């Protein structure tokens, strides 16, 4: 036996959650002798770290991601040279060498059947590959009792329901479609806030480069069509229930830049002596203090105005919607009523009746955020909520009653993490948001959970979460139970997500 041990420090968290198979051209197979038992989160993440490393050996397009598993200065050239080209692997055995401390995955590599052992340990609350062992004498063929690895695409995932998802990797990033069972992944285009049409055949989205523009495209990537342009920062397009109209938000007017205000204390005293009104400090002002020059100082953030507009696809007509507010974000059309849509204002959510041209408040909490999703039967809302310094997912009835929190970080996770200064700030576009989840070297106390999307039958919700150290698509029951990775089959391996908290629609499911 020839042992080569690498002590590796990952600079980000585990890239791959427990996978039964990995994407084409690789298929990872579990040994049939491994019993199915209820596993701890540490077991899942420890094994996922090993499998992520193995997958990086088999996927040429993931070479750049292999560095995520290696500490600076660590070289694996010798191992890669000895292994040659790897096209697949089969896991023969996996389990704890030292309970909750050292996890071992033994696998056969293809072609040739070379045996490899990968060891993982927990460092600073993250599971990392800290050893690799090559076993001589097995290169002539597959290990006894094993089956050859056959190259294949990701296998279907049971329990995800039906339909098709469209998702964006980040606001303005690549747009993909995938079947709910984790098969059929296809990159379609790039843009912002994609949404599937009611019949599931088209996608609506916007782009900001080279100009602000509204598009539709077929789910197979054909027939991309531009419908409208030249409204600033168009985003959050949404289909009417009958598929004939599209509503979107756009920015126009208001204060696009912040303003630093300073007043000398002597000036303020003179004002008071003259009986003049004192300086008004806005409610959203930040950094209120007396500076080193003995001045009252505070910063007034941007206050951009956002509006809603409608395109009639059958008539080619445009019109602005009079919602009664200058703050209109993240519209989402009612799935059964073509005259109603929900949107986020500056003081919570509201329902707009396009026929009556009036808005009615649904909630009065400015921490309610988009993208807002209405259940297929139109009875409930799912949304992102700013809570305890992070994002959570709430649901409520369409009238705002019966609010329920679906996601929450377990107390034992909070206790084992470091506190992070998760500063709230206003973006240049006027969005109230916060620093990105899990920045380098600053693990958050709590998980972020955001951007929900209902399944076609309303029984499940897909959402974004960073609980493993990176943003991933997970799924849960509509009551918040059974939260799990949506695509553990490796279908999205190598795709990186980023949720920025600017009311972006990450997922649409029909």
Coordinates of C-alpha atoms in Angstrom, one line a residue:
X1 CA 0.0 0.0 0.0
X2 CA 1.3 3.4 -0.9
X3 CA -0.1 6.2 1.2
X4 CA -0.1 9.8 0.2
X5 CA -1.6 12.0 2.9
X6 CA -2.7 15.6 2.0
X7 CA -3.7 18.0 4.8
X8 CA -6.1 20.3 3.1
X9 CA -8.0 23.5 4.3
X10 CA -11.1 24.4 2.3
X11 CA -11.5 28.1 1.8
X12 CA -15.2 27.6 1.3
X13 CA -17.7 25.0 2.5
X14 CA -18.7 21.7 0.9
X15 CA -19.5 22.1 -2.8
X16 CA -21.5 18.9 -3.1
X17 CA -24.3 17.6 -0.9
X18 CA -24.6 13.8 -0.6
X19 CA -25.1 12.5 -4.1
X20 CA -26.3 9.2 -5.4
X21 CA -24.9 10.0 -8.8
X22 CA -23.0 12.9 -10.3
X23 CA -23.4 14.7 -13.6
X24 CA -22.4 13.4 -17.0
X25 CA -20.0 11.9 -17.9
X26 CA -19.7 10.6 -14.4
X27 CA -21.9 8.3 -12.3
X28 CA -21.1 7.7 -8.7
X29 CA -22.6 4.6 -7.3
X30 CA -23.1 3.7 -3.6
X31 CA -22.3 0.1 -2.5
X32 CA -25.6 -1.9 -2.1
X33 CA -24.3 -3.2 1.3
X34 CA -24.5 0.2 3.0
X35 CA -27.7 0.2 5.0
X36 CA -30.2 3.1 4.9
X37 CA -30.2 4.7 8.4
X38 CA -31.2 8.1 9.6
X39 CA -28.0 10.2 9.3
X40 CA -26.8 13.2 11.2
X41 CA -26.0 16.4 9.4
X42 CA -22.2 15.9 10.2
X43 CA -22.4 12.5 8.4
X44 CA -24.0 14.0 5.3
X45 CA -21.5 16.9 5.2
X46 CA -18.4 14.8 6.0
X47 CA -19.2 12.4 3.1
X48 CA -20.2 15.2 0.8
X49 CA -16.7 16.8 1.2
X50 CA -15.1 13.5 0.2
X51 CA -17.4 13.1 -2.7
X52 CA -16.9 16.6 -3.9
X53 CA -13.1 16.0 -4.1
X54 CA -13.7 12.7 -6.0
X55 CA -16.0 14.4 -8.4
X56 CA -13.4 17.1 -9.1
X57 CA -11.1 14.4 -10.3
X58 CA -13.6 13.1 -12.8
X59 CA -14.9 16.4 -14.2
X60 CA -12.5 18.4 -16.4
X61 CA -14.7 21.4 -16.3
X62 CA -14.4 21.5 -12.5
X63 CA -10.6 21.8 -12.4
X64 CA -10.8 25.4 -11.3
X65 CA -13.1 24.3 -8.4
X66 CA -10.6 21.8 -7.1
X67 CA -8.6 24.6 -5.4
X68 CA -11.6 25.0 -3.1
X69 CA -10.5 21.8 -1.5
X70 CA -6.8 22.5 -1.3
X71 CA -4.9 24.7 1.1
X72 CA -2.7 27.4 -0.4
X73 CA 0.6 25.8 -1.5
X74 CA -0.7 22.2 -1.5
X75 CA 0.0 20.4 -4.8
X76 CA -1.7 17.3 -6.1
X77 CA 0.2 17.0 -9.3
X78 CA 1.9 13.8 -8.3
X79 CA -1.4 12.1 -7.4
X80 CA -3.1 13.3 -10.6
X81 CA -0.1 12.1 -12.7
X82 CA -0.3 8.6 -11.1
X83 CA -4.0 8.4 -11.5
X84 CA -4.2 9.5 -15.1
X85 CA -7.6 10.3 -16.6
X86 CA -10.5 9.5 -14.3
X87 CA -13.9 9.1 -15.8
X88 CA -15.9 7.8 -12.8
X89 CA -15.9 6.3 -9.4
X90 CA -17.8 3.9 -7.3
X91 CA -18.1 4.2 -3.5
X92 CA -17.4 0.8 -1.9
X93 CA -17.5 1.8 1.7
X94 CA -18.1 4.9 3.8
X95 CA -18.2 5.4 7.6
X96 CA -16.7 6.9 10.7
X97 CA -13.1 5.9 11.6
X98 CA -13.4 8.0 14.7
X99 CA -17.0 8.9 15.6
X100 CA -17.7 12.6 14.7
X101 CA -14.0 13.3 14.1
X102 CA -12.7 11.4 11.1
X103 CA -14.8 10.1 8.2
X104 CA -13.5 7.7 5.5
X105 CA -14.8 7.1 2.0
X106 CA -13.3 4.2 0.0
X107 CA -13.9 4.2 -3.7
X108 CA -12.9 2.5 -7.0
X109 CA -11.8 4.8 -9.7
X110 CA -12.5 4.2 -13.4
X111 CA -11.0 3.2 -15.7
X112 CA -8.8 0.6 -14.1
X113 CA -10.3 0.1 -10.7
X114 CA -7.6 2.0 -8.8
X115 CA -8.6 2.0 -5.1
X116 CA -8.6 5.3 -3.2
X117 CA -9.5 6.4 0.4
X118 CA -10.5 9.9 1.2
X119 CA -10.5 11.2 4.8
X120 CA -12.4 14.2 6.1
X121 CA -12.3 16.0 9.4
X122 CA -14.0 19.0 10.9
X123 CA -12.1 22.3 11.0
X124 CA -13.6 25.5 12.3
X125 CA -17.1 24.1 12.0
X126 CA -16.6 22.9 8.4
X127 CA -15.8 19.4 7.0
X128 CA -12.7 19.3 4.9
X129 CA -10.6 16.7 3.1
X130 CA -7.5 16.1 5.2
X131 CA -6.1 13.0 3.7
X132 CA -5.9 10.9 0.5
X133 CA -4.7 7.3 0.3
X134 CA -4.0 5.4 -2.9
X135 CA -4.0 1.6 -2.7
X136 CA -1.6 -0.3 -5.0
X137 CA -2.4 -3.6 -6.6
X138 CA -5.9 -2.7 -7.7
X139 CA -5.2 -1.0 -10.9
X140 CA -5.7 -4.1 -13.1
X141 CA -9.5 -4.2 -12.8
X142 CA -12.5 -3.6 -10.6
X143 CA -12.4 -4.8 -7.0
X144 CA -13.9 -8.1 -6.3
X145 CA -17.6 -8.0 -6.0
X146 CA -18.0 -4.6 -7.6
X147 CA -19.7 -3.6 -10.8
X148 CA -18.1 -1.5 -13.6
X149 CA -19.1 2.2 -13.6
X150 CA -21.2 3.2 -16.6
X151 CA -21.1 6.8 -17.7
X152 CA -24.5 8.3 -17.4
X153 CA -26.3 11.5 -16.6
X154 CA -27.9 12.4 -13.2
X155 CA -30.5 9.9 -12.1
X156 CA -34.1 11.1 -11.2
X157 CA -34.6 12.3 -7.6
X158 CA -37.7 10.8 -5.9
X159 CA -40.1 13.0 -3.9
X160 CA -39.6 16.3 -5.7
X161 CA -42.9 16.3 -7.5
X162 CA -43.5 17.2 -11.1
X163 CA -43.0 20.1 -13.4
X164 CA -40.1 22.2 -14.5
X165 CA -38.0 24.8 -12.7
X166 CA -36.2 27.8 -14.2
X167 CA -33.5 29.4 -12.1
X168 CA -30.9 32.1 -12.3
X169 CA -27.4 31.7 -10.8
X170 CA -27.5 35.3 -9.6
X171 CA -29.2 38.5 -10.6
X172 CA -28.2 39.0 -14.2
X173 CA -26.4 35.6 -14.4
X174 CA -27.0 32.5 -16.3
X175 CA -30.6 31.1 -16.6
X176 CA -31.2 27.4 -16.6
X177 CA -34.2 25.0 -16.8
X178 CA -34.3 21.6 -15.1
X179 CA -37.0 19.1 -14.4
X180 CA -38.2 18.8 -10.8
X181 CA -36.7 15.3 -10.6
X182 CA -33.2 16.7 -11.3
X183 CA -32.9 15.6 -15.0
X184 CA -32.8 17.6 -18.2
X185 CA -30.6 20.5 -17.0
X186 CA -30.1 23.0 -19.8
X187 CA -28.7 26.5 -19.9
X188 CA -31.1 28.8 -21.8
X189 CA -29.8 32.3 -21.7
X190 CA -28.7 35.0 -19.2
X191 CA -30.7 37.8 -17.5
X192 CA -32.6 38.9 -14.4
X193 CA -35.5 37.4 -12.5
X194 CA -36.8 34.7 -14.9
X195 CA -40.4 33.4 -14.6
X196 CA -42.1 30.5 -16.4
X197 CA -45.2 31.2 -18.3
X198 CA -48.5 29.7 -17.0
X199 CA -48.3 26.9 -19.6
X200 CA -44.6 26.3 -18.8
X201 CA -43.5 26.8 -22.4
X202 CA -41.8 30.3 -22.2
X203 CA -39.6 32.3 -19.8
X204 CA -39.8 36.0 -19.3
X205 CA -36.8 37.9 -18.0
X206 CA -35.0 41.3 -18.4
X207 CA -31.5 42.4 -19.1
X208 CA -29.6 45.6 -18.2
X209 CA -26.8 45.3 -20.7
X210 CA -26.3 46.7 -23.4
X211 CA -29.7 48.4 -22.6
X212 CA -32.6 47.9 -20.3
X213 CA -34.9 45.4 -22.1
X214 CA -37.7 42.9 -21.5
X215 CA -37.5 39.5 -23.2
X216 CA -39.3 36.2 -23.6
X217 CA -37.7 32.9 -24.7
X218 CA -38.9 29.3 -25.2
X219 CA -37.8 26.9 -22.5
X220 CA -35.6 25.1 -25.0
X221 CA -33.6 28.3 -25.7
X222 CA -35.3 29.1 -29.1
X223 CA -37.2 32.2 -30.2
X224 CA -35.8 34.8 -27.9
X225 CA -37.8 38.0 -28.4
X226 CA -37.4 41.5 -27.1
X227 CA -40.7 43.2 -26.2
X228 CA -39.8 46.5 -24.6
X229 CA -36.8 48.7 -23.7
X230 CA -35.5 51.9 -22.2
X231 CA -37.2 51.9 -18.8
X232 CA -34.4 52.1 -16.2
X233 CA -33.4 48.9 -14.4
X234 CA -36.4 46.8 -15.4
X235 CA -36.8 43.7 -13.2
X236 CA -39.2 41.2 -11.7
X237 CA -41.3 40.5 -14.8
X238 CA -44.3 38.4 -14.1
X239 CA -47.0 36.7 -16.3
X240 CA -50.7 37.3 -16.0
X241 CA -52.8 34.2 -15.2
X242 CA -54.0 34.0 -18.9
X243 CA -50.5 34.5 -20.3
X244 CA -51.5 37.6 -22.3
X245 CA -49.8 40.3 -20.2
X246 CA -46.5 40.9 -18.4
X247 CA -45.9 43.4 -15.5
X248 CA -42.5 44.5 -14.4
X249 CA -40.9 47.1 -12.1
X250 CA -38.6 49.9 -13.1
X251 CA -36.7 52.7 -11.5
X252 CA -37.5 56.4 -12.2
X253 CA -36.9 59.4 -10.0
X254 CA -36.1 59.8 -6.4
X255 CA -32.7 60.2 -4.8
X256 CA -30.2 57.8 -6.4
X257 CA -27.2 58.7 -4.2
X258 CA -26.8 59.1 -0.5
X259 CA -26.1 62.4 1.2
X260 CA -23.8 63.1 4.1
X261 CA -25.3 65.9 6.3
X262 CA -23.3 68.0 8.8
X263 CA -24.4 70.8 11.1
X264 CA -22.2 72.7 13.5
X265 CA -23.4 72.7 17.1
X266 CA -23.1 76.5 17.3
X267 CA -25.4 76.8 14.3
X268 CA -27.9 74.5 15.9
X269 CA -27.8 76.6 19.1
X270 CA -28.4 79.8 17.1
X271 CA -31.4 78.3 15.4
X272 CA -32.9 77.3 18.7
X273 CA -32.3 80.8 20.1
X274 CA -34.2 82.3 17.1
X275 CA -37.0 79.9 17.6
X276 CA -36.5 78.1 14.3
X277 CA -37.3 74.5 13.7
X278 CA -34.5 72.1 14.7
X279 CA -32.7 69.9 12.2
X280 CA -34.9 66.9 11.2
X281 CA -33.0 63.6 11.2
X282 CA -34.8 61.2 8.9
X283 CA -35.9 57.8 10.3
X284 CA -33.7 55.9 7.9
X285 CA -30.6 58.0 8.6
X286 CA -27.4 56.1 9.6
X287 CA -24.3 57.0 11.4
X288 CA -25.8 59.8 13.6
X289 CA -23.0 61.2 15.7
X290 CA -21.0 64.2 16.8
X291 CA -17.8 64.1 14.7
X292 CA -14.3 65.2 15.5
X293 CA -15.1 68.7 14.3
X294 CA -17.8 69.1 16.9
X295 CA -20.5 68.8 14.2
X296 CA -23.8 66.8 14.1
X297 CA -23.3 64.3 11.3
X298 CA -25.5 61.7 9.7
X299 CA -25.9 59.9 6.4
X300 CA -29.2 59.9 4.4
X301 CA -29.3 56.8 2.2
X302 CA -30.6 56.7 -1.4
X303 CA -34.3 56.9 -1.9
X304 CA -35.0 55.7 -5.4
X305 CA -38.6 55.5 -6.7
X306 CA -39.8 52.3 -8.3
X307 CA -42.9 51.9 -10.5
X308 CA -44.9 49.1 -12.1
X309 CA -45.8 48.9 -15.8
X310 CA -47.7 46.4 -18.0
X311 CA -47.1 45.1 -21.5
X312 CA -50.1 43.6 -23.4
X313 CA -48.5 40.9 -25.5
X314 CA -51.6 40.4 -27.7
X315 CA -51.9 44.2 -28.5
X316 CA -48.4 45.3 -28.0
X317 CA -49.6 48.1 -25.7
X318 CA -47.7 49.6 -22.7
X319 CA -49.3 51.3 -19.7
X320 CA -48.1 52.4 -16.2
X321 CA -50.0 51.0 -13.3
X322 CA -51.3 53.5 -10.7
X323 CA -50.7 51.6 -7.4
X324 CA -50.8 54.7 -5.2
X325 CA -47.2 54.5 -4.0
X326 CA -43.8 55.4 -5.3
X327 CA -42.3 52.2 -4.0
X328 CA -43.2 49.1 -6.1
X329 CA -41.0 46.1 -5.9
X330 CA -41.1 42.4 -6.9
X331 CA -44.6 42.1 -8.5
X332 CA -46.1 38.6 -8.8
X333 CA -49.3 38.0 -10.7
X334 CA -52.1 36.0 -9.0
X335 CA -52.1 32.5 -10.6
X336 CA -55.9 32.3 -11.1
X337 CA -57.1 35.9 -11.3
X338 CA -55.8 37.8 -14.3
X339 CA -56.8 41.1 -12.7
X340 CA -54.8 40.8 -9.5
X341 CA -51.1 40.9 -8.6
X342 CA -49.2 41.3 -5.4
X343 CA -46.1 43.5 -4.9
X344 CA -43.9 44.9 -2.1
X345 CA -44.2 48.5 -1.1
X346 CA -42.2 50.6 1.4
X347 CA -44.4 49.5 4.3
X348 CA -45.2 45.9 3.4
X349 CA -47.0 44.0 0.7
X350 CA -50.2 45.0 -1.2
X351 CA -52.6 43.5 -3.7
X352 CA -53.3 45.5 -6.8
X353 CA -56.5 45.1 -8.8
X354 CA -55.7 46.0 -12.4
X355 CA -59.4 46.3 -13.3
X356 CA -60.4 48.7 -10.4
X357 CA -56.9 50.2 -10.4
X358 CA -56.7 50.2 -6.6
X359 CA -54.3 48.6 -4.1
X360 CA -55.2 47.0 -0.7
X361 CA -52.5 46.4 1.9
X362 CA -51.7 42.7 2.8
X363 CA -49.0 43.3 5.4
X364 CA -47.6 46.3 7.2
X365 CA -44.0 45.1 7.8
X366 CA -41.2 46.5 5.7
X367 CA -39.1 43.4 6.5
X368 CA -41.3 41.5 4.0
X369 CA -39.3 41.0 0.9
X370 CA -39.5 39.6 -2.6
X371 CA -39.5 37.6 -4.7
X372 CA -43.1 37.0 -3.5
X373 CA -44.7 33.7 -4.6
X374 CA -48.4 32.9 -4.6
X375 CA -49.5 29.3 -4.2
X376 CA -51.0 27.7 -7.3
X377 CA -54.6 27.9 -5.8
X378 CA -54.1 31.5 -4.9
X379 CA -54.7 31.0 -1.2
X380 CA -51.2 31.6 0.4
X381 CA -48.1 33.7 -0.1
X382 CA -44.5 32.6 0.4
X383 CA -41.9 35.3 0.8
X384 CA -38.4 36.2 2.1
X385 CA -38.4 37.9 5.5
X386 CA -35.5 39.9 7.1
X387 CA -35.4 38.4 10.6
X388 CA -32.7 38.3 13.3
X389 CA -30.0 39.7 11.0
X390 CA -30.6 37.1 8.2
X391 CA -33.2 35.9 5.6
X392 CA -36.0 33.5 6.5
X393 CA -39.0 32.2 4.6
X394 CA -42.5 32.9 5.8
X395 CA -45.9 32.0 4.5
X396 CA -49.3 33.6 5.1
X397 CA -52.8 33.7 3.7
X398 CA -53.4 35.9 0.7
X399 CA -55.1 38.5 3.0
X400 CA -52.1 38.6 5.3
X401 CA -53.5 36.4 8.1
X402 CA -52.0 33.2 9.6
X403 CA -48.3 34.1 9.1
X404 CA -46.0 31.2 9.7
X405 CA -42.2 31.0 9.8
X406 CA -40.9 27.9 7.9
X407 CA -37.2 28.2 8.3
X408 CA -35.0 28.6 11.4
X409 CA -31.4 27.8 12.3
X410 CA -31.2 25.3 15.1
X411 CA -29.8 26.6 18.4
X412 CA -26.9 24.2 18.5
X413 CA -25.7 25.6 15.1
X414 CA -26.0 29.2 16.3
X415 CA -24.0 28.3 19.5
X416 CA -21.2 26.8 17.4
X417 CA -20.8 29.7 15.1
X418 CA -19.1 33.1 15.3
X419 CA -21.0 36.3 15.4
X420 CA -20.8 38.4 12.2
X421 CA -21.5 42.0 11.7
X422 CA -24.3 41.6 9.2
X423 CA -24.8 45.2 8.3
X424 CA -28.0 46.5 6.7
X425 CA -27.4 49.0 4.0
X426 CA -29.2 50.7 1.1
X427 CA -27.9 49.8 -2.4
X428 CA -27.5 52.5 -5.2
X429 CA -30.8 51.2 -6.6
X430 CA -32.6 52.0 -3.4
X431 CA -32.9 48.4 -2.0
X432 CA -32.6 47.8 1.7
X433 CA -30.4 44.7 2.0
X434 CA -27.5 43.3 3.9
X435 CA -24.0 42.0 3.4
X436 CA -23.7 38.7 1.5
X437 CA -24.1 35.5 3.4
X438 CA -21.0 33.9 4.7
X439 CA -18.2 36.2 3.5
X440 CA -14.7 34.8 3.5
X441 CA -13.4 34.2 7.0
X442 CA -16.6 35.5 8.7
X443 CA -19.1 32.6 9.2
X444 CA -22.6 33.8 10.1
X445 CA -24.4 32.8 13.2
X446 CA -27.5 31.8 11.3
X447 CA -28.4 30.3 8.0
X448 CA -30.0 32.3 5.3
X449 CA -33.1 31.0 3.5
X450 CA -34.7 33.0 0.7
X451 CA -36.4 33.2 -2.7
X452 CA -39.2 30.6 -2.3
X453 CA -41.1 29.0 -5.2
X454 CA -44.2 26.8 -4.9
X455 CA -44.5 23.4 -6.5
X456 CA -47.2 23.0 -9.2
X457 CA -49.5 21.2 -6.7
X458 CA -48.8 23.6 -3.8
X459 CA -47.5 20.8 -1.6
X460 CA -43.8 21.8 -1.6
X461 CA -41.6 24.9 -1.7
X462 CA -38.2 25.2 -3.4
X463 CA -35.9 27.8 -1.9
X464 CA -32.3 29.1 -1.7
X465 CA -30.2 28.4 1.4
X466 CA -26.6 28.9 2.4
X467 CA -26.7 26.5 5.4
X468 CA -23.8 24.3 3.9
X469 CA -21.6 27.3 3.4
X470 CA -22.7 28.1 -0.2
X471 CA -26.0 29.0 -1.8
X472 CA -28.0 25.9 -3.0
X473 CA -31.5 25.0 -4.0
X474 CA -33.3 23.1 -1.3
X475 CA -36.9 21.9 -1.0
X476 CA -39.4 21.5 1.9
X477 CA -43.0 20.6 2.5
X478 CA -45.4 23.6 2.4
X479 CA -45.5 23.5 6.2
X480 CA -41.7 23.8 6.5
X481 CA -41.1 20.1 7.3
X482 CA -38.6 17.8 5.6
X483 CA -36.1 20.4 4.5
X484 CA -33.5 18.8 2.2
X485 CA -31.3 19.4 -0.9
X486 CA -33.5 19.4 -4.0
X487 CA -30.9 17.9 -6.3
X488 CA -28.6 15.5 -4.4
X489 CA -28.0 13.6 -7.6
X490 CA -25.2 16.0 -8.6
X491 CA -27.3 17.7 -11.4
X492 CA -26.1 21.2 -10.3
X493 CA -22.5 20.3 -9.4
X494 CA -20.2 23.1 -10.5
X495 CA -23.0 25.7 -10.7
X496 CA -22.4 28.6 -8.2
X497 CA -25.3 30.7 -6.9
X498 CA -25.4 34.1 -5.2
X499 CA -28.5 35.6 -3.5
X500 CA -27.9 39.3 -3.0
X501 CA -31.1 40.3 -1.2
X502 CA -32.4 42.8 -3.8
X503 CA -35.8 41.2 -4.3
X504 CA -34.5 39.0 -7.0
X505 CA -36.5 36.0 -8.2
X506 CA -34.1 33.1 -8.1
X507 CA -36.6 30.2 -8.9
X508 CA -39.8 29.8 -10.8
X509 CA -41.6 26.4 -10.8
X510 CA -44.5 25.3 -13.0

